PDB file of C-alpha atoms in Angstrom:
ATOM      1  CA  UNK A  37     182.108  46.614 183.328  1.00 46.00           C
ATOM      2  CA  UNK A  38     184.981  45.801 180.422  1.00 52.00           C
ATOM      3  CA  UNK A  39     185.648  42.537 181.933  1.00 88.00           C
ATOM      4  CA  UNK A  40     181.868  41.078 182.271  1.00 95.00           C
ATOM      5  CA  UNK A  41     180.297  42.753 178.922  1.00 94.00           C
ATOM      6  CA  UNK A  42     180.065  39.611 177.369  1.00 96.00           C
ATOM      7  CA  UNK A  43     178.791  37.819 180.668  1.00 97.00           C
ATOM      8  CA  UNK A  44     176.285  40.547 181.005  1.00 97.00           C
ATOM      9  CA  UNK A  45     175.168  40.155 177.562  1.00 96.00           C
ATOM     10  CA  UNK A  46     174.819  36.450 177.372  1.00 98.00           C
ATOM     11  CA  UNK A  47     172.876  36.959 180.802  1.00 98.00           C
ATOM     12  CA  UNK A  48     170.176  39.445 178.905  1.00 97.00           C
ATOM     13  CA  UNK A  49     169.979  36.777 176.146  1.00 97.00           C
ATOM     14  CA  UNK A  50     169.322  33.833 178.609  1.00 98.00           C
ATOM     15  CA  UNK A  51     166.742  36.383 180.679  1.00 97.00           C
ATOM     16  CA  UNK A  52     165.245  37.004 176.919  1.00 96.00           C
ATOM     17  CA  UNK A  53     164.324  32.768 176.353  1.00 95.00           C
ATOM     18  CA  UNK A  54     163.236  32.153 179.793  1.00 95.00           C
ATOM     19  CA  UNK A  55     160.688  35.227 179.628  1.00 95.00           C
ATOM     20  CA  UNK A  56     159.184  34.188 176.226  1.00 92.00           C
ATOM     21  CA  UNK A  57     159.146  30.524 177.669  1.00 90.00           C
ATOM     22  CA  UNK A  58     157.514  31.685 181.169  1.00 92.00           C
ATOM     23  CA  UNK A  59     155.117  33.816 179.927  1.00 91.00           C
ATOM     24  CA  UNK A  60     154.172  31.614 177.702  1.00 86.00           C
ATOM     25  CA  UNK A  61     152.679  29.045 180.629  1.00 73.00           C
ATOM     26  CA  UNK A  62     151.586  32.114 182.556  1.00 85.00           C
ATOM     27  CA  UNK A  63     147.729  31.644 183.741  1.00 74.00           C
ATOM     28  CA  UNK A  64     147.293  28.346 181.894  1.00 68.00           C
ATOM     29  CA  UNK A  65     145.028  26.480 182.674  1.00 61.00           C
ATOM     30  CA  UNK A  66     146.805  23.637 182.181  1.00 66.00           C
ATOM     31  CA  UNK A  67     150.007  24.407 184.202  1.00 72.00           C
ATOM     32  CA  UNK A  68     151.088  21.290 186.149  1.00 75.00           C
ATOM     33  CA  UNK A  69     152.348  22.272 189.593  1.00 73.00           C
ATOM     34  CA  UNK A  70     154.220  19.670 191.675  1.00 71.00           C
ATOM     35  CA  UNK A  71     155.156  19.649 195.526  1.00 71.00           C
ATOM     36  CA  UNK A  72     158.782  19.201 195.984  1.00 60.00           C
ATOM     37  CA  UNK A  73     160.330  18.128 199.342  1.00 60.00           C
ATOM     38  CA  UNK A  74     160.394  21.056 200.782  1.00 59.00           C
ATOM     39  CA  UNK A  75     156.801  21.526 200.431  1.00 53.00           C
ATOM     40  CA  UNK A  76     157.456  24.482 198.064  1.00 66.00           C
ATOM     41  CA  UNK A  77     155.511  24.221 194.506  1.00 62.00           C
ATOM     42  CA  UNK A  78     157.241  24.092 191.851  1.00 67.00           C
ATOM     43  CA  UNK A  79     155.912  23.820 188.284  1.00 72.00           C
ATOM     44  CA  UNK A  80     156.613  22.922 184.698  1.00 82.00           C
ATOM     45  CA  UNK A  81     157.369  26.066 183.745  1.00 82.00           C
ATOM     46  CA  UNK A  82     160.632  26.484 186.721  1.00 83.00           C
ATOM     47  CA  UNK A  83     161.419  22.800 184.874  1.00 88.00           C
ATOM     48  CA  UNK A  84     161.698  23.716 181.536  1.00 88.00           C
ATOM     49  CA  UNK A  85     162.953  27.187 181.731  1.00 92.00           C
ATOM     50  CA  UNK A  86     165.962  26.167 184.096  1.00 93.00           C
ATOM     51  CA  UNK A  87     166.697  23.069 181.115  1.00 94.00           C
ATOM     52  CA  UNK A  88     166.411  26.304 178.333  1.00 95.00           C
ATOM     53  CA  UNK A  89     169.273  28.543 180.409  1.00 96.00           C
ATOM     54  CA  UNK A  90     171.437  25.206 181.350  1.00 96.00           C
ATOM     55  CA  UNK A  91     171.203  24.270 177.535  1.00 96.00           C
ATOM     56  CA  UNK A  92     171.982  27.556 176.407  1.00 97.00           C
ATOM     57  CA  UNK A  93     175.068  27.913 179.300  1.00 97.00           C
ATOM     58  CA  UNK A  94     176.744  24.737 178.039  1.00 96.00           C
ATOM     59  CA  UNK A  95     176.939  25.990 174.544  1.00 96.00           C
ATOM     60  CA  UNK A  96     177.967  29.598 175.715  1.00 96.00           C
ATOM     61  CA  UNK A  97     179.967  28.319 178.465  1.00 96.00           C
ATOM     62  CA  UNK A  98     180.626  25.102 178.702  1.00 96.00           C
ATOM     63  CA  UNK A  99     183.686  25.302 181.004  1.00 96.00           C
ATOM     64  CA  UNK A 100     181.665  27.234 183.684  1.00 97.00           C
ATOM     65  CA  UNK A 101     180.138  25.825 186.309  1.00 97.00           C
ATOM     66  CA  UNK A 102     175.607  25.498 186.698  1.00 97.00           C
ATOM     67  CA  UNK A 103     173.695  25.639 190.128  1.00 97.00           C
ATOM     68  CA  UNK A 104     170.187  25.689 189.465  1.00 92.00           C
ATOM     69  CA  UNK A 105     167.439  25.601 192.102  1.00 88.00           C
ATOM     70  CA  UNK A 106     165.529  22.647 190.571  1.00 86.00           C
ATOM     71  CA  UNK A 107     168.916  20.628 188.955  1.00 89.00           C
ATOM     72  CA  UNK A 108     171.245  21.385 191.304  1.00 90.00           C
ATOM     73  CA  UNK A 109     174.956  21.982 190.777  1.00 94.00           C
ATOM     74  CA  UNK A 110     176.824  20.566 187.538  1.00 94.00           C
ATOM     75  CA  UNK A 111     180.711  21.273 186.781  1.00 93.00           C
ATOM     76  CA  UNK A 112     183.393  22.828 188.640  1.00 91.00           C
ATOM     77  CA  UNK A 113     185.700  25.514 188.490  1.00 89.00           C
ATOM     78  CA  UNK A 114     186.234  29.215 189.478  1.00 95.00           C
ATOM     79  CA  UNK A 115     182.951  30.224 187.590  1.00 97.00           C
ATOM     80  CA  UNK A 116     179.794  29.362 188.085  1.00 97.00           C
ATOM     81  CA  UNK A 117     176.352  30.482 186.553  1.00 98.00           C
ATOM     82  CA  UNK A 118     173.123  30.650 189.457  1.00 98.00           C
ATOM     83  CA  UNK A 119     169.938  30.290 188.313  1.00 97.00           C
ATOM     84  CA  UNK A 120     166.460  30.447 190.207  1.00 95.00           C
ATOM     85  CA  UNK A 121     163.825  30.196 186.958  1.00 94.00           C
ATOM     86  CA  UNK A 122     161.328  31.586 188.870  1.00 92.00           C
ATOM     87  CA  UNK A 123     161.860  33.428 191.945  1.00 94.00           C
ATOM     88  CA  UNK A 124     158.209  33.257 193.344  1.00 90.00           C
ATOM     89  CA  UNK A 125     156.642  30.341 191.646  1.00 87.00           C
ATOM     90  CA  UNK A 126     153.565  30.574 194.406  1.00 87.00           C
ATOM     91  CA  UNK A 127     152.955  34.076 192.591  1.00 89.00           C
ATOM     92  CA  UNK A 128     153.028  32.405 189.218  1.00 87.00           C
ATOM     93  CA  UNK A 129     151.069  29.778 189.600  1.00 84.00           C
ATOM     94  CA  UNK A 130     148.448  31.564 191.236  1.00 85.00           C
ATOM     95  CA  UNK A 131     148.555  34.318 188.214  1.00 87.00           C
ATOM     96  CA  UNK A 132     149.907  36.944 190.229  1.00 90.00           C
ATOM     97  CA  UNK A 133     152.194  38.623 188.394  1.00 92.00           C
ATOM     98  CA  UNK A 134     155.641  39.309 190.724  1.00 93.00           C
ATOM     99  CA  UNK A 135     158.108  36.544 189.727  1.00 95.00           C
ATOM    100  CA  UNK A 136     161.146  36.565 188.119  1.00 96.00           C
ATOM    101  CA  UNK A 137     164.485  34.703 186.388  1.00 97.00           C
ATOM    102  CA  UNK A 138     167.058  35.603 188.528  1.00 98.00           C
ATOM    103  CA  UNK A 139     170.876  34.492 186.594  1.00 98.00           C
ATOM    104  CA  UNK A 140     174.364  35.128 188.022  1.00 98.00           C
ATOM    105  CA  UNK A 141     177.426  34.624 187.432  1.00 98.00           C
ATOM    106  CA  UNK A 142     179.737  33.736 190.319  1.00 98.00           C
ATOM    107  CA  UNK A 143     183.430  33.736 190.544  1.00 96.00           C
ATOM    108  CA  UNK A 144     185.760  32.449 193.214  1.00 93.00           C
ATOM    109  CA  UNK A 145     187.403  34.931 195.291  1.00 85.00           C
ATOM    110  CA  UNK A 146     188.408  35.667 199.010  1.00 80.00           C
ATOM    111  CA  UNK A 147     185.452  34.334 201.275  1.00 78.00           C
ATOM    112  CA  UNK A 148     183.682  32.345 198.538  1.00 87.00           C
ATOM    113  CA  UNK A 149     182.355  32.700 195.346  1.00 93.00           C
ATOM    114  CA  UNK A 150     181.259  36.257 195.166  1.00 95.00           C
ATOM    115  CA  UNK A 151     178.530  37.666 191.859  1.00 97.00           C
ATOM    116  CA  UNK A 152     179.925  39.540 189.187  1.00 97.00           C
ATOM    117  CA  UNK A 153     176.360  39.608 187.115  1.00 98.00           C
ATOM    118  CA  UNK A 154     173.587  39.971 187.498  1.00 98.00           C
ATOM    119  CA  UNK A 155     170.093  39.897 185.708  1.00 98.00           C
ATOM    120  CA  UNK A 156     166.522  40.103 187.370  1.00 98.00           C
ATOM    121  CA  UNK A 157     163.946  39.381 184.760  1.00 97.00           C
ATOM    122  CA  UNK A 158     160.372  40.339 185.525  1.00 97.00           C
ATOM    123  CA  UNK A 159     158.332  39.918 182.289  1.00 96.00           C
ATOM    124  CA  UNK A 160     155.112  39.785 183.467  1.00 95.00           C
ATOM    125  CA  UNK A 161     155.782  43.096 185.322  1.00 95.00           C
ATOM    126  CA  UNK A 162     157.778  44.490 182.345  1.00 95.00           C
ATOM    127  CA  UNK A 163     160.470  45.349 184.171  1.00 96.00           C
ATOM    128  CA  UNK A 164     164.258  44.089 184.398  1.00 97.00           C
ATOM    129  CA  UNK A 165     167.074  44.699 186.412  1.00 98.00           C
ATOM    130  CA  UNK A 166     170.862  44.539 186.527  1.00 98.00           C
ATOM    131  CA  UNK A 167     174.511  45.008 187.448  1.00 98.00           C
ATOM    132  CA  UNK A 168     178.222  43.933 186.670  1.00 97.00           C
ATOM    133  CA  UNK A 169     181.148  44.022 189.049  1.00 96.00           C
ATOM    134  CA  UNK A 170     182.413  47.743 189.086  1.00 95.00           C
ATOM    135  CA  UNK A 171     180.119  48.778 186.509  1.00 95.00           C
ATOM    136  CA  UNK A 172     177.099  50.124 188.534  1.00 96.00           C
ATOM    137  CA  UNK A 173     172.862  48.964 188.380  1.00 98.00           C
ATOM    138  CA  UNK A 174     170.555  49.664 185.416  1.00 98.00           C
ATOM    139  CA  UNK A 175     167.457  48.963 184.848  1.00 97.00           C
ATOM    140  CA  UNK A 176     165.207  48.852 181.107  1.00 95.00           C
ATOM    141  CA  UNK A 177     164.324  47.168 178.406  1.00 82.00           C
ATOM    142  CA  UNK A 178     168.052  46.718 177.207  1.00 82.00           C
ATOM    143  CA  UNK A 179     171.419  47.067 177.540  1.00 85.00           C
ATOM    144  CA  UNK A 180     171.209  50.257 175.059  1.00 84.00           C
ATOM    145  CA  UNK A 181     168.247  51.588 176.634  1.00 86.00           C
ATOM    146  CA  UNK A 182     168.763  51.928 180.697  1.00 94.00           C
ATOM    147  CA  UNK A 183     168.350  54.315 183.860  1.00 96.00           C
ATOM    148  CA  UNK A 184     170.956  53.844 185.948  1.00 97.00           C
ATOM    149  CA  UNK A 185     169.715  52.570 189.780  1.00 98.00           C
ATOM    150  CA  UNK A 186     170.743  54.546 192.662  1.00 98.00           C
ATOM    151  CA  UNK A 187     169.300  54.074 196.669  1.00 98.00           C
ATOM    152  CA  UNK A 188     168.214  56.447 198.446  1.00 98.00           C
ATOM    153  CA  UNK A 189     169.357  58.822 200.891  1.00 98.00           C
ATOM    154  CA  UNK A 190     166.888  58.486 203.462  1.00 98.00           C
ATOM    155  CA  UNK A 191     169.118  58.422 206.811  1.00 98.00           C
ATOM    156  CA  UNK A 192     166.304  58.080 209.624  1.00 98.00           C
ATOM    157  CA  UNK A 193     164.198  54.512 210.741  1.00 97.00           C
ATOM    158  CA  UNK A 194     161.460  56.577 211.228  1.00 97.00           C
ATOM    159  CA  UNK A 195     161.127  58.189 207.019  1.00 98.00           C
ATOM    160  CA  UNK A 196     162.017  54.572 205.996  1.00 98.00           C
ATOM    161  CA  UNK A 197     159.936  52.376 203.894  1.00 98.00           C
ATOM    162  CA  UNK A 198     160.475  48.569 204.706  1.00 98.00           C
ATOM    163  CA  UNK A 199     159.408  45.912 202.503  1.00 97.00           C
ATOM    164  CA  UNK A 200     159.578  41.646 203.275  1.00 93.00           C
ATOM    165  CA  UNK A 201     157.866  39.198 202.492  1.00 88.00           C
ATOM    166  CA  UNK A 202     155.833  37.575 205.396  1.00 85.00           C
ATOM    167  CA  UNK A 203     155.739  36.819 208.856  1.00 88.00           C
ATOM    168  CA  UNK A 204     155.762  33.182 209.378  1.00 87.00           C
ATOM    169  CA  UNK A 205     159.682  32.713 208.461  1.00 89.00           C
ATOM    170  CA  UNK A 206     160.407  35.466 211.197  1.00 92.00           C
ATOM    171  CA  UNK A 207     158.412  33.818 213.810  1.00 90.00           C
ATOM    172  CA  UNK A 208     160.204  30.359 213.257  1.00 89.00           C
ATOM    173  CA  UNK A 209     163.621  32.146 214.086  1.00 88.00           C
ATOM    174  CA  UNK A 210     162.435  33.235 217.107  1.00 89.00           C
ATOM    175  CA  UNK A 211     163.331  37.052 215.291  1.00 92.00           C
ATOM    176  CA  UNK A 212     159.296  37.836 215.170  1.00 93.00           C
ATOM    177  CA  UNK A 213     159.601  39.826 218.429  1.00 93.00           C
ATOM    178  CA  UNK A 214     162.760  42.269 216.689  1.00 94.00           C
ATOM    179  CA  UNK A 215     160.700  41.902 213.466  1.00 95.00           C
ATOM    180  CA  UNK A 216     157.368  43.576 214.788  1.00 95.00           C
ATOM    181  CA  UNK A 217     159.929  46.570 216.918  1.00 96.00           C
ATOM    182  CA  UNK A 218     161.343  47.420 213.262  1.00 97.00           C
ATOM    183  CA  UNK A 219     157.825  47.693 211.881  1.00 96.00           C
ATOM    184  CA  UNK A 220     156.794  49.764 214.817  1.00 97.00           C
ATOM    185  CA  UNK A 221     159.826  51.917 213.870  1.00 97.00           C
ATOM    186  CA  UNK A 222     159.927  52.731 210.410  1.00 98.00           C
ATOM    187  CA  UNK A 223     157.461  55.470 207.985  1.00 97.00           C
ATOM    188  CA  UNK A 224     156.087  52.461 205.780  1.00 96.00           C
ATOM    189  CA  UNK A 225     155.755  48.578 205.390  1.00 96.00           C
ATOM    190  CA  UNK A 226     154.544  47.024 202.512  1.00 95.00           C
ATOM    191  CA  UNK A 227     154.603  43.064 202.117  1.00 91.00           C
ATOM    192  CA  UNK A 228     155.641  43.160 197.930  1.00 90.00           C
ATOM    193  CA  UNK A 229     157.783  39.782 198.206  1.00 85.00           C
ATOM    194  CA  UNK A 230     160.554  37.778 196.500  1.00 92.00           C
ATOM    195  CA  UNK A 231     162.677  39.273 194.592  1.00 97.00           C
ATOM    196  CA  UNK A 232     161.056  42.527 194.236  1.00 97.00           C
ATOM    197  CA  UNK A 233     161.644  44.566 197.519  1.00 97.00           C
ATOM    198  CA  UNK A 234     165.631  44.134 196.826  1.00 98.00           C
ATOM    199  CA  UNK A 235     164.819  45.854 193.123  1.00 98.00           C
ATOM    200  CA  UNK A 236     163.186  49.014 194.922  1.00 98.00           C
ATOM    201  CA  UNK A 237     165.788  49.154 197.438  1.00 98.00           C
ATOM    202  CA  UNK A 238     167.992  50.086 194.475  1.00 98.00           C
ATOM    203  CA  UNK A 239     165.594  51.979 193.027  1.00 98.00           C
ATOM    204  CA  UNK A 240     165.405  53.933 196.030  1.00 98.00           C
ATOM    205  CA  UNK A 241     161.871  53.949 196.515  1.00 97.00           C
ATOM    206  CA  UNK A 242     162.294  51.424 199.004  1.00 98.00           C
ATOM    207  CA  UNK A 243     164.715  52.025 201.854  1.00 98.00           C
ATOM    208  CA  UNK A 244     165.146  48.507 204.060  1.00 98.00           C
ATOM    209  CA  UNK A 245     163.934  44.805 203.599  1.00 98.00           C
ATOM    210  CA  UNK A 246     164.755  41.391 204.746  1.00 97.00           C
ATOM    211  CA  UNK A 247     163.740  37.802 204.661  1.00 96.00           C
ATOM    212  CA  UNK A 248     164.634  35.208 207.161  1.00 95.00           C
ATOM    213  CA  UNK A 249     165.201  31.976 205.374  1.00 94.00           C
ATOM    214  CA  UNK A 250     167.006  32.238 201.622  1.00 95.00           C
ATOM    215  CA  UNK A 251     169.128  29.869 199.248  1.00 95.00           C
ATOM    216  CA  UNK A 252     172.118  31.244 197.461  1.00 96.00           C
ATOM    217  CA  UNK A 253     170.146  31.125 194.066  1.00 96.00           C
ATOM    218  CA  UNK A 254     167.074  33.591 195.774  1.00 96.00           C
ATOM    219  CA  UNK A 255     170.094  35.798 196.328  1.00 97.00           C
ATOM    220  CA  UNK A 256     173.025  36.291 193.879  1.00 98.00           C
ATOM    221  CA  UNK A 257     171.865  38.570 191.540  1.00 98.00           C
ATOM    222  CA  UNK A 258     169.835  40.267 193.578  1.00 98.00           C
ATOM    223  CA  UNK A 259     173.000  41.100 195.928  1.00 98.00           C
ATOM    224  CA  UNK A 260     174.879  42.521 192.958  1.00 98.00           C
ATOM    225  CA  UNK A 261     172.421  44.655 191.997  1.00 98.00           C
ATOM    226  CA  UNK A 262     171.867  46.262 195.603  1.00 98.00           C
ATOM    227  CA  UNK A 263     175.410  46.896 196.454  1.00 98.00           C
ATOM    228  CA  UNK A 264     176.021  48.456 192.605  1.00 98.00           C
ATOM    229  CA  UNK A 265     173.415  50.451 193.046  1.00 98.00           C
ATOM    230  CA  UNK A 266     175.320  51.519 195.918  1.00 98.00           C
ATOM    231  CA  UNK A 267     173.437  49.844 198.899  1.00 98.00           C
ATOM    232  CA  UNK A 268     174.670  47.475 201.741  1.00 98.00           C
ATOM    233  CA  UNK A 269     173.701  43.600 200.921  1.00 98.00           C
ATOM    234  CA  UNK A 270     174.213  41.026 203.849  1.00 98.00           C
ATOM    235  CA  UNK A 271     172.842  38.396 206.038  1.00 97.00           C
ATOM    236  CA  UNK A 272     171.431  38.849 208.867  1.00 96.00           C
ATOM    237  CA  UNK A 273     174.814  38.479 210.821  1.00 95.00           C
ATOM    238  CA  UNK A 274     175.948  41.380 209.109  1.00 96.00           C
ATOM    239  CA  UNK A 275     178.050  38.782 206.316  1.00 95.00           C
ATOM    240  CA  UNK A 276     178.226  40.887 203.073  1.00 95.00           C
ATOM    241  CA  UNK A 277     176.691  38.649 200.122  1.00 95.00           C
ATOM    242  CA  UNK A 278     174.859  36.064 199.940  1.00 96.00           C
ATOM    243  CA  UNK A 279     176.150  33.363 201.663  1.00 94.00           C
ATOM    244  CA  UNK A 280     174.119  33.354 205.140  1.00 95.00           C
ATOM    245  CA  UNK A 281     171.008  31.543 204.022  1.00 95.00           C
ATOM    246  CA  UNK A 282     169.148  34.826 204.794  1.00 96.00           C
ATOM    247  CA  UNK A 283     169.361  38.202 203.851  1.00 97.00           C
ATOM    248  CA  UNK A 284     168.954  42.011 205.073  1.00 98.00           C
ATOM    249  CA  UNK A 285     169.386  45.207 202.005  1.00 98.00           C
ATOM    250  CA  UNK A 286     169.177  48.835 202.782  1.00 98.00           C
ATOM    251  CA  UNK A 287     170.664  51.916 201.533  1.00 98.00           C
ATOM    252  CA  UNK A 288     173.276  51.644 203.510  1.00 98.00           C
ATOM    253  CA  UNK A 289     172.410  54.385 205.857  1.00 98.00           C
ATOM    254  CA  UNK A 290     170.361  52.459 207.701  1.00 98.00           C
ATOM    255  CA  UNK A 291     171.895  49.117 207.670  1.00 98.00           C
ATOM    256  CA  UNK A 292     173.322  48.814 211.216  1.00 97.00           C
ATOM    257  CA  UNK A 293     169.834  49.823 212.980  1.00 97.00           C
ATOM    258  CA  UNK A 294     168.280  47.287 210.624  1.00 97.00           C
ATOM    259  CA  UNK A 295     170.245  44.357 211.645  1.00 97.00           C
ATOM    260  CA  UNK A 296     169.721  45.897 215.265  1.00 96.00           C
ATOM    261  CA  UNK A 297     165.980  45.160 215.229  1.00 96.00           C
ATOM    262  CA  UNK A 298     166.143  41.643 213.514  1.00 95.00           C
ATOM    263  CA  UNK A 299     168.871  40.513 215.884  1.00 92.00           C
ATOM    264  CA  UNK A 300     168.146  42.741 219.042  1.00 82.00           C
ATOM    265  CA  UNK A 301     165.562  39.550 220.583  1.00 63.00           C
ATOM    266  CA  UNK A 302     167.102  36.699 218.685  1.00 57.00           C
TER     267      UNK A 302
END
C-alpha cells in the first residue's frame, strides 16, 4: 500500500468534505432536484459536492486527470481521479439513507486504466469503505482505526445470499429469464441497491450481486475494494474491472455459476 498512502489519504480527506457537504442537504426541504438526460435525478447536492472534490483534486493533484459523473472528464494523462458524488441520488433525495461518494484513482496499465484506490463513503449510514492496490480492504471510521474486509467462503448457489438492485434493467437485456433461475437458486435475495451490495460482498455477509446497466464512475472503487478483499469483480462477460458497462461481484467461489445464470438465456 507504500506506493498509494498518500492517494489513499487524500481520498479519505476528499470522502471527509463531500460527507459534511452531503449531509448537510440531506432531507431538506429545500433540495432542488433536476432531471438530466438520461431521465436520472440529479440534485444540487451531486453538483456541488463533485465541484468541492474537483476543487480540492486540482490543488492536490493538478497533473492528474478528473472524470466526474455530472462534469465529465477534464485533463489527461496516466492518472485519473473517478468520482460519482452520490452513488444513489434517488435514495437521497427521497431521504433514504443508502448513498454514497464513491472516489478512485485510476492508472493506465495493460487493458485500460485499472483502480488503485478506492474510497466508498456512506455518511448517512456511518459506514466507509476502502482499498489500495496490493494493500488489502478496510473498513472504519479512519485510516488508524479499521477491520480489515474479507469475503466469504460460502462455496454452494444454494447457501448464497444475492443482493441487486432491481428488476427492470434485467428485463431490458433480455437477461430477466437467467436473472429469476439465479434467484430460484440461491439461500437469500435481498434488493439493498447501489453501491451497497458490492460493500457486503466484501464484508462477506453477502455472497453474489449484479446489476445490468453501470458507468465506469458507479464502479471503480467499488471494484477495488471487492477484489482486495479478495473477491472476483467483472462484467457480465466475465471482463475483470470495470470496464463492461455492467457488473457481476462474488466471493469468488461462486463467480462462474453466477455469470452462468445471467448469461445462460441472454
Amino acid at each position: 500500500m507504500s506506493d498509494y498512502h498518500d492517494d489513499l489519504r487524500l481520498a479519505h480527506v476528499l470522502a471527509d468534505a463531500a460527507d459534511a457537504q452531503t449531509m448537510d442537504r440531506f432531507k431538506a426541504l429545500d433540495l432542488k432536484v433536476e432531471t438530466k438526460p438520461d431521465m436520472t435525478p440529479v440534485s444540487e447536492a451531486d453538483k456541488a459536492a463533485e465541484e468541492l472534490i474537483r476543487s480540492q483534486l486540482q490543488r492536490a493533484r493538478p497533473r492528474d486527470a478528473i472524470l466526474g459523473e455530472e462534469y465529465g472528464i477534464e485533463g489527461t494523462g496516466p492518472r485519473r481521479w473517478v468520482i460519482d458524488p452520490i452513488d444513489g441520488t434517488k435514495n437521497y433525495v427521497r431521504g433514504v439513507p443508502v448513498w454514497a461518494t464513491l472516489i478512485s484513482l485510476m492508472e493506465a496499465g495493460e487493458g485500460g486504466f485499472q483502480p488503485v484506490v478506492g474510497v466508498v463513503s456512506a455518511p448517512a449510514l456511518g459506514r466507509r469503505w476502502w482499498a489500495a492496490k496490493g494493500g488489502g480492504a478496510y473498513t472504519g471510521r479512519s485510516l488508524t482505526s479499521a477491520t480489515r474486509l474479507r469475503v466469504s467462503e460460502v462455496s454452494r448457489l444454494s447457501d448464497a445470499s444475492l443482493a441487486y438492485s432491481s428488476l427492470s434493467g434485467w428485463e431490458e437485456q433480455g437477461r430477466l429469464d437467467g436473472f429469476m433461475d439465479l434467484t430460484r437458486a440461491v439461500w437469500r435475495t435481498r434488493g439493498y441497491g447501489d453501491f451497497w451490495p458490492y460493500m457486503m460482498v466484501a464484508e462477506g455477509s453477502v455472497d453474489i450481486c449484479a446489476e445490468p446497466e453501470l458507468s465506469l464512475w458507479d464502479m471503480a472503487a467499488t471494484a477495488i475494494v471487492v477484489t482486495e478483499a479478495g473477491g472476483d469483480f467483472t462484467g457480465l462477460d466475465g471482463r475483470p474491472g470495470p470496464h463492461s458497462g455492467n457488473a457481476a461481484a462474488s466471493n469468488g467461489l461462486l463467480h462462474d455459476e453466477l455469470l452462468g445464470y445471467l448469461n445462460q438465456r441472454y
